[in-house]
Amino acid sequence: MSTHSLTNKSPNLSPVHLPYDPEEYPRETSRHYISASDEDLSAMLQKVGLSRLSDLYSHLPPKKIFTEALSLPEELPYLEAAAELENISKKTNLLPSFIGDLLPAWQVHPIVSEISKLRPLSTSYTPYQPERSQGTLVTHWIYQCVLSNLTGFEAINTSLYDRSAAIFEAICCARRSRKRPGPVLLANSLFEEDISLLQTHAQGTDLEFELAPVDATSGRLDYARLEKMLNEQHGSISALVFPQVNALGLLEEVDQLSDLAMKWNIPSIAVIDPMLLATGGLKPPNRFGQHGVDFIAGEAQHLAIPPSFGGPGLGLFGSRFNDQSKKDLRNTPGRYIGKAKDSQNRDCFVMVLSTREQHIRKEKATSNVCSNQAFLATIAGANLLAKGENGLKHSLAQAMGSRKQVAEWIMQRDGIQLAFSDTPAFNDLLVSVEEDPAQLLKGARDRGIHFGIDVSSRIPGNDKKLIKLSFSDLQSEQDLTVLKEFLWDYFPASSSKKREVVPPTHLLRNKPANLPSFSHDELINYYEQLANLNISPDDGCYPLGSCTMKYNPLLNDWAAGLAGFSQAHPQAPEEDVQGPLEVLYQIQEWFKSITGLAGVTTQPVAGAQGELVGLKLFQAYHLSKGEGYRNIVLIPKSAHGTNFATAATAGYASGIVYLQANENGMIDLNDFRQKIDQHRKNLCGIMITNPNTSGIFESDFSEIADEVHKAGGLVYMDGANMNAIAGVINLSKIGVDAVHNNLHKTWTIPHGGGGPGDAIVAVSERLVDFLPGRQIRKEEDGSFRSYLPEKSIGTFHRNWGNFGHKVRAYSYLLRLGKEGVPRMSSVAVLSARYLFEVLRYHYPTLPAHAGKIPRMHEFILTLSEQDFVKLEKAGVPKSQAIPQVGKLFLDFGFHAPTVAFPEVFGLMIEPTESYTKPELDRFARAVIAIKDLIENYPIVVGSAPHFTPIDRVDEVTANRNLCLSETLTHLPSLPVNRIQPKALLALEIDEIKSRILQLHDLSI
Ligand SMILES: Cc1ncc(COP(=O)(O)O)c(C=O)c1O
């Protein structure tokens, strides 16, 4: 795409340079990103028997509806929003930087930004429909293979939130798998932030930690003490976690640590940086000691994107899966892609091992993670392929060259020296200084350089003043010159001779990683073909219920990529990252207004993590009142699997009490009252999805909340369905104590083939002081500063959460303004109600007795008993009927609705506000045509889909004979679309129907 310089009408704003012409994208420039015209909206309102958008909510209690406008600014015209975003981004002061630390930064190959523009890859949903998602599946397969190549681990998942979360999940997995009791031994040389996240998660659970001390003379673990600890209590240690490169940037003795764990049969978890495992780098973890470690965890964000003020991150998790070691795999968290065959024996890929996941196992799931960081895995794989063996080797060599150079300069100065110079390091450089490190870092900043990070406090009892510098392929010759000038200027010359050890060979990789290499053209062409195998909500209604597949504005992605946002390091001094802090502050304040609640945390990175934040807040609140014994969580049976899995993760596995639904699909008040009476004394709280998963507003929500509060409990609202009520219902008035907003649903963050998602949790006054992470406040001089809430429960992310997504949500809200938020929800509800009105005459609806209850943003269709019988006779058993009907939607160019959740025989449809009436009408015609096929030609249901690149996938065999990685020597060969998705969307519905029938030698 060429660059478009566009001039704003406002004389105060400078022109913006967009890499696309917004006028070419009609959805992009429509007001509030709502494509339907006023005539469309009137016609739809007429069809549902209403005259105004506000009538859509007339069945809800009027006192709960916002009566005043939200405290958001007026909406901005497109170019003014773009200029505003650019202005804020320019408030970031980007200096040559030697900060790496918690989040290393390396060059990202330009192919990443090209692939990020392939919308069917970046905006599609989790590949639950493999026949229409081979694009995403292949990209993840590539990631698994390449990471397997680097680490030597056969099973790499795609993917957990970030390094800290991956360590937590690895610990849970190790304990589940080996069933060893007792505390986990953590190296105290891990990052404090990682340890802090683990401690936050462990609160209120049976997870305990012991810290293995750091030796103040070497800067790495005290191996003698560690060995003694293991000798004394090996029987009671459930796992050992240690870093390859520690928080001071020094190399730990990984062979020794791995062998020690093995000696005592303790599962070992190594925390690694995959970038450093390329050829010329560090030893891969499968080679640590005699047998390698059992699990790996680490950060891989820097393989995919720049720092982006800390996120989206990419948690790396790996386990062994070979002839000697298979047993851990079924206990692991996260998603895997496996090789498969379709019914015509074509090679293809599919998600495997999902029987471990929350949507099936609920509180017994191996993790509560649902939306993950999938798209980062897509682009990390592409980045690694584009750099290839030589590129990565070169990057490491450049980093090491710069480091060596700077180390030599430092050895020539007085007042600064290499610290622990007898301990090997790799691409970090630890120095000790005589003056206060804060002063020194300030001095460097004044000379235009981010010199490093003060790490003095990382060795308890240490009196050295320590600064860590990190090196990568990002630092230019000129950056090094600025650094040298600073050193020469600041420190006097030294005459003494100094030296540093080089890393011994046993800590290094001894064989090439042998990554494949491809040309840029070959790769881009390949990824374009992959994109063609998927579909995107750009092109038409993507009716996946509960997932809110709305249009994702290009403006948001452009804004997130602005250097002031994407290049900002989360540990840079606050004075230099005012742009990112301003965005976080605004988002924080706007979400207070949108929810009507008192406080907000922007730290959580997905809905499920928001749920965990909520329950941990409840735990802290009860503890603060001396009521830590409250351990019962009420959850409606129809809730999303994450609610149960989250409650288990938070420590309530044995306290989950299921609530029944009444015949209208809402919480059954009698059942609720019985349960609350039974558990009053121990009630921790309740989790309610509202509107619920049947698309119905829980009209008794306030009453339920009142009773929960009277019993001393708290109320969590799963806000996955906020797209129906945002800016309309004041959550404080219905008694909500905590709610998550999924930014990847309501707030237009692309789904990325499964993630990165993002979340914002808003809380009532009761919970404000306990919020996790840091809050932002605006000072009198207009600057932004962060602070920790008084009784903060801790942290859920090593930095600021998925910051890049906060920029996207901010950009969206600039375009919506105060009027746009409720209008967005209203049109989403209108679109659903309109379709419901058209389709309910053709399909039975669920819940079976809720026919007359107005639907909100989504609704559920089902089949009649006669239809099920017909399908059974045509060879489609009842258990397969609904999933197979879903496959027919693929034939008409649409994604399938959500099948079998929350009703086993349901097709849940959520159109969102993004489509015009003609688009919705075409979709409705397709759904009606599908019904005709079921009734009159049931034979075609069993063979669906017909026009996708592959036929139905044999998931059973793929799960039985798991193949999770292989050595990549060439790019996997690809199937071809039998009819291109865009061509399907352009065909008449009757034409598609007759083509399906022709395949069966039938005619209409
Ligand atoms: C109702 C509901 N709750 C919770 C979640 C979990 O949210 P996330 O996937 O962002 O973790 C989902 C996800 O689809 C959902 O639909």
Coordinates of C-alpha atoms in Angstrom, one line a residue, residues 167-514:
I167 CA 6.3 -19.7 34.4
F168 CA 3.2 -19.9 36.5
E169 CA 1.5 -22.3 34.1
A170 CA 4.7 -24.4 33.9
I171 CA 4.7 -24.7 37.7
C172 CA 1.1 -25.8 37.8
C173 CA 1.7 -28.2 35.0
A174 CA 4.8 -29.8 36.7
R175 CA 2.9 -30.2 40.0
R176 CA -0.2 -31.7 38.2
S177 CA 1.9 -34.0 36.2
R178 CA 4.3 -35.3 38.8
K179 CA 1.9 -35.1 41.7
R180 CA 4.7 -34.1 44.1
P181 CA 3.6 -32.3 47.2
G182 CA 5.3 -29.3 48.8
P183 CA 6.7 -25.9 47.9
V184 CA 8.3 -24.9 44.6
L185 CA 11.9 -23.9 44.8
L186 CA 12.4 -20.7 42.9
A187 CA 15.8 -19.3 42.1
N188 CA 16.0 -15.9 43.7
S189 CA 18.0 -14.9 40.6
L190 CA 14.7 -14.9 38.6
F191 CA 13.3 -11.4 37.9
E192 CA 11.6 -10.0 40.9
E193 CA 8.6 -9.1 38.7
D194 CA 8.2 -12.8 37.7
I195 CA 8.4 -13.9 41.3
S196 CA 5.9 -11.2 42.3
L197 CA 3.4 -12.5 39.7
L198 CA 3.8 -16.0 41.0
Q199 CA 3.2 -14.8 44.6
T200 CA 0.1 -12.9 43.5
H201 CA -1.3 -16.0 41.8
A202 CA -0.4 -18.3 44.7
Q203 CA -2.4 -16.2 47.3
G204 CA -5.2 -18.3 48.7
T205 CA -4.1 -21.5 46.9
D206 CA -2.0 -24.4 48.1
L207 CA 1.0 -23.2 46.0
E208 CA 3.9 -22.2 48.2
F209 CA 7.4 -21.0 47.3
E210 CA 10.9 -21.2 48.8
L211 CA 13.6 -19.0 47.4
A212 CA 17.0 -20.4 46.6
P213 CA 19.5 -17.6 47.6
V214 CA 21.9 -15.7 45.3
D215 CA 25.6 -15.7 46.2
A216 CA 26.6 -12.1 46.9
T217 CA 30.2 -12.8 45.7
S218 CA 29.3 -14.3 42.3
G219 CA 26.0 -12.7 41.4
R220 CA 24.4 -16.0 40.6
L221 CA 22.8 -18.8 42.6
D222 CA 24.5 -20.0 45.7
Y223 CA 24.9 -23.6 44.5
A224 CA 26.2 -24.9 47.8
R225 CA 23.2 -23.6 49.6
L226 CA 20.9 -24.8 46.9
E227 CA 22.3 -28.3 47.1
K228 CA 22.0 -28.3 50.8
M229 CA 18.3 -27.2 50.6
L230 CA 17.7 -30.0 48.2
N231 CA 19.6 -32.6 50.3
E232 CA 17.5 -31.6 53.3
Q233 CA 14.1 -31.3 51.8
H234 CA 14.1 -32.9 48.3
G235 CA 11.2 -35.0 49.3
S236 CA 9.1 -32.0 49.9
I237 CA 10.0 -29.9 46.8
S238 CA 7.5 -30.0 44.0
A239 CA 9.5 -28.3 41.3
L240 CA 12.7 -26.3 40.7
V241 CA 12.6 -23.1 38.6
F242 CA 15.8 -21.4 37.5
P243 CA 16.8 -18.9 34.8
Q244 CA 19.5 -19.5 32.1
V245 CA 20.3 -15.8 32.2
N246 CA 19.6 -14.4 35.6
A247 CA 18.1 -11.0 36.6
L248 CA 21.6 -9.5 36.8
G249 CA 22.4 -10.7 33.2
L250 CA 24.7 -13.4 34.4
L251 CA 24.7 -17.0 33.2
E252 CA 23.6 -19.7 35.7
E253 CA 25.2 -23.2 35.7
V254 CA 22.3 -24.8 33.9
D255 CA 23.9 -28.3 33.7
Q256 CA 24.4 -28.4 37.4
L257 CA 20.9 -27.2 38.1
S258 CA 19.3 -29.6 35.7
D259 CA 21.2 -32.5 37.1
L260 CA 20.5 -31.6 40.7
A261 CA 16.8 -31.6 39.9
M262 CA 17.1 -34.9 38.1
K263 CA 19.1 -36.4 41.0
W264 CA 16.2 -35.8 43.4
N265 CA 13.5 -36.6 40.7
I266 CA 12.2 -33.0 41.0
P267 CA 10.7 -31.6 37.8
S268 CA 12.8 -28.8 36.5
I269 CA 11.7 -25.6 34.7
A270 CA 14.2 -23.5 32.9
V271 CA 13.4 -19.8 32.1
I272 CA 15.0 -19.1 28.8
D273 CA 15.1 -16.4 26.1
P274 CA 14.6 -18.2 22.7
M275 CA 16.4 -15.4 20.8
L276 CA 19.6 -16.3 22.6
L277 CA 19.5 -19.9 21.5
A278 CA 20.2 -19.2 17.8
T279 CA 23.5 -20.4 16.3
G280 CA 26.4 -18.6 18.1
G281 CA 24.2 -18.4 21.2
L282 CA 23.5 -20.2 24.4
K283 CA 23.0 -23.9 25.0
P284 CA 19.5 -25.2 24.2
P285 CA 17.6 -26.4 27.3
N286 CA 17.1 -30.0 26.0
R287 CA 20.9 -30.3 26.4
F288 CA 21.2 -28.9 30.0
G289 CA 23.0 -31.5 32.1
Q290 CA 22.6 -35.2 31.4
H291 CA 19.0 -35.2 30.1
G292 CA 17.9 -31.6 29.7
V293 CA 15.1 -29.9 31.7
D294 CA 11.5 -31.0 31.8
F295 CA 9.8 -27.7 30.9
I296 CA 10.7 -24.4 29.5
A297 CA 9.1 -21.0 30.0
G298 CA 10.1 -17.6 28.6
E299 CA 9.3 -14.5 26.7
A300 CA 9.0 -14.4 23.0
Q301 CA 7.5 -11.0 22.4
H302 CA 10.7 -9.7 20.9
L303 CA 10.6 -12.4 18.2
A304 CA 7.4 -10.8 16.9
I305 CA 7.1 -7.1 17.8
P306 CA 9.0 -4.2 19.3
P307 CA 8.6 -3.5 23.1
S308 CA 5.3 -1.7 22.7
F309 CA 5.5 -0.5 26.3
G310 CA 5.4 -4.1 27.5
G311 CA 2.9 -5.9 25.4
P312 CA 1.3 -7.8 23.8
G313 CA 3.7 -10.3 25.2
L314 CA 4.2 -13.8 24.0
G315 CA 4.7 -16.4 26.7
L316 CA 6.7 -19.4 25.6
F317 CA 6.0 -22.7 27.1
G318 CA 7.5 -26.1 26.1
S319 CA 7.5 -29.6 27.2
R320 CA 9.1 -32.8 26.0
F321 CA 7.2 -35.1 23.7
N322 CA 9.3 -38.0 22.5
D323 CA 9.7 -41.7 23.0
Q324 CA 11.3 -41.3 26.4
S325 CA 9.0 -38.5 27.7
K326 CA 5.3 -38.2 26.8
K327 CA 3.5 -38.2 30.0
D328 CA 3.6 -34.5 30.7
L329 CA 1.9 -33.3 27.6
R330 CA -1.7 -34.0 28.6
N331 CA -1.2 -31.8 31.7
T332 CA 0.2 -28.9 29.8
P333 CA -1.6 -25.5 29.3
G334 CA -2.2 -23.7 26.1
R335 CA -2.9 -24.6 22.5
Y336 CA -1.1 -26.9 20.1
I337 CA -1.5 -27.5 16.4
G338 CA -1.1 -31.1 15.1
K339 CA -0.7 -32.6 11.7
A340 CA -3.9 -34.1 10.4
K341 CA -5.6 -35.6 7.3
D342 CA -8.9 -34.6 5.9
S343 CA -11.6 -37.1 4.8
Q344 CA -10.0 -37.2 1.3
N345 CA -6.5 -37.9 2.8
R346 CA -5.2 -34.4 2.2
D347 CA -2.5 -33.2 4.6
C348 CA -3.7 -30.4 6.8
F349 CA -3.5 -29.1 10.4
V350 CA -5.9 -28.9 13.3
M351 CA -5.9 -27.8 16.9
V352 CA -5.3 -30.8 19.1
L353 CA -5.5 -31.8 22.8
S354 CA -8.5 -29.5 23.4
T355 CA -10.0 -32.0 25.9
R356 CA -7.6 -30.4 28.4
E357 CA -9.1 -27.0 27.9
Q358 CA -11.6 -24.9 29.9
H359 CA -14.4 -25.1 27.4
I360 CA -14.5 -28.9 27.9
R361 CA -13.1 -29.5 31.4
K362 CA -14.3 -26.4 33.2
E363 CA -12.7 -26.3 36.7
K364 CA -10.7 -29.4 35.9
A365 CA -9.0 -27.7 32.9
T366 CA -5.2 -27.5 32.8
S367 CA -5.4 -23.7 32.6
N368 CA -8.0 -20.9 32.5
V369 CA -6.3 -19.3 29.4
C370 CA -8.7 -19.0 26.5
S371 CA -7.9 -16.0 24.2
N372 CA -4.1 -16.1 24.1
Q373 CA -1.3 -14.4 22.2
A374 CA -1.8 -16.4 19.0
F375 CA -1.1 -13.7 16.4
L376 CA 2.3 -13.0 18.0
A377 CA 3.1 -16.7 17.4
T378 CA 2.1 -16.2 13.7
I379 CA 4.4 -13.2 13.2
A380 CA 7.2 -14.6 15.4
G381 CA 7.3 -17.7 13.2
A382 CA 7.5 -15.5 10.1
N383 CA 10.1 -13.2 11.6
L384 CA 12.3 -16.2 12.4
L385 CA 11.9 -17.7 8.9
A386 CA 12.6 -14.3 7.3
K387 CA 15.8 -13.8 9.4
G388 CA 16.7 -17.5 8.9
E389 CA 19.8 -19.2 10.2
N390 CA 22.3 -16.5 9.0
G391 CA 20.2 -13.5 10.0
L392 CA 19.8 -14.7 13.6
K393 CA 23.4 -15.7 13.9
H394 CA 24.4 -12.3 12.6
S395 CA 22.0 -10.6 15.1
L396 CA 23.7 -12.4 18.0
A397 CA 27.1 -11.6 16.7
Q398 CA 26.3 -7.9 16.4
A399 CA 25.0 -7.8 20.0
M400 CA 28.1 -9.6 21.2
G401 CA 30.3 -7.3 19.2
S402 CA 28.7 -4.2 20.7
R403 CA 28.9 -5.6 24.2
K404 CA 32.6 -6.4 23.8
Q405 CA 33.3 -3.0 22.6
V406 CA 31.5 -1.3 25.4
A407 CA 33.0 -3.6 28.0
E408 CA 36.5 -2.6 26.7
W409 CA 35.6 1.1 27.0
I410 CA 34.3 0.6 30.5
M411 CA 37.6 -1.1 31.4
Q412 CA 39.4 2.0 30.3
R413 CA 37.5 4.3 32.8
D414 CA 37.6 4.8 36.5
G415 CA 34.5 5.1 38.7
I416 CA 32.8 2.4 36.7
Q417 CA 33.8 -1.3 36.4
L418 CA 32.6 -4.6 35.3
A419 CA 30.8 -6.3 38.2
F420 CA 31.3 -10.0 39.0
S421 CA 33.7 -10.1 36.1
D422 CA 34.6 -13.7 37.0
T423 CA 31.0 -14.8 36.4
P424 CA 30.2 -15.3 32.7
A425 CA 27.5 -13.3 31.0
F426 CA 26.2 -13.2 27.4
N427 CA 24.6 -10.2 25.9
D428 CA 24.1 -8.2 29.1
L429 CA 26.8 -6.2 30.8
L430 CA 26.7 -5.7 34.6
V431 CA 28.7 -2.7 35.9
S432 CA 29.3 -1.4 39.4
V433 CA 29.5 2.3 39.9
E434 CA 30.6 4.6 42.7
E435 CA 27.9 7.2 42.6
D436 CA 24.2 6.7 43.2
P437 CA 22.9 4.8 40.1
A438 CA 19.8 7.0 39.9
Q439 CA 22.0 10.1 39.6
L440 CA 24.1 8.4 37.0
L441 CA 21.2 7.2 34.9
K442 CA 19.8 10.7 35.1
G443 CA 23.2 12.1 34.0
A444 CA 23.2 9.7 31.0
R445 CA 19.6 10.6 30.1
D446 CA 20.6 14.3 30.2
R447 CA 23.2 13.4 27.6
G448 CA 20.6 11.7 25.4
I449 CA 20.9 8.0 26.4
H450 CA 19.0 5.4 28.3
F451 CA 22.1 3.8 29.8
G452 CA 20.5 0.8 31.6
I453 CA 18.7 -0.4 34.7
D454 CA 19.6 0.0 38.3
V455 CA 19.7 -3.6 39.6
S456 CA 21.5 -3.0 42.9
S457 CA 18.5 -4.3 44.9
R458 CA 18.5 -7.6 43.1
I459 CA 21.0 -9.2 45.5
P460 CA 19.7 -9.1 49.0
G461 CA 22.3 -7.6 51.4
N462 CA 24.4 -6.4 48.6
D463 CA 26.2 -3.1 49.0
K464 CA 27.3 -2.7 45.4
K465 CA 25.7 -0.1 43.1
L466 CA 24.9 -2.1 40.0
I467 CA 23.6 -1.1 36.6
K468 CA 22.7 -3.6 33.9
L469 CA 23.1 -2.8 30.2
S470 CA 21.6 -5.0 27.5
F471 CA 22.8 -5.4 23.9
S472 CA 21.0 -6.5 20.8
D473 CA 21.1 -5.9 17.0
L474 CA 19.2 -2.7 17.5
Q475 CA 22.0 -0.5 18.7
S476 CA 23.7 1.3 15.9
E477 CA 27.3 2.5 15.5
Q478 CA 26.0 5.9 16.3
D479 CA 24.3 4.7 19.5
L480 CA 27.6 3.3 20.6
T481 CA 29.3 6.5 19.8
V482 CA 26.8 8.4 22.0
L483 CA 27.5 5.9 24.8
K484 CA 31.2 6.3 24.4
E485 CA 31.0 10.0 24.6
F486 CA 29.0 9.7 27.8
L487 CA 31.6 7.4 29.3
W488 CA 34.4 9.6 28.3
D489 CA 32.6 12.7 29.6
Y490 CA 31.4 11.2 32.8
F491 CA 34.3 9.0 34.0
P492 CA 38.0 9.7 34.1
A493 CA 40.5 7.5 32.3
S494 CA 41.9 4.5 34.1
S495 CA 45.4 3.1 33.8
S496 CA 44.8 -0.2 35.5
K497 CA 44.6 -3.4 33.5
K498 CA 41.3 -5.3 33.8
R499 CA 39.8 -8.4 32.3
E500 CA 36.6 -10.3 32.0
V501 CA 35.9 -14.0 31.6
V502 CA 34.4 -15.3 28.4
P503 CA 31.5 -17.7 28.7
P504 CA 32.8 -21.3 28.9
T505 CA 31.8 -23.6 26.1
H506 CA 29.6 -25.8 28.3
L507 CA 27.2 -22.9 28.5
L508 CA 27.0 -22.3 24.8
R509 CA 25.3 -24.0 21.8
N510 CA 27.8 -26.4 20.3
K511 CA 26.0 -27.2 17.0
P512 CA 24.2 -24.9 14.6
A513 CA 20.4 -24.5 15.1
N514 CA 20.0 -25.1 11.4

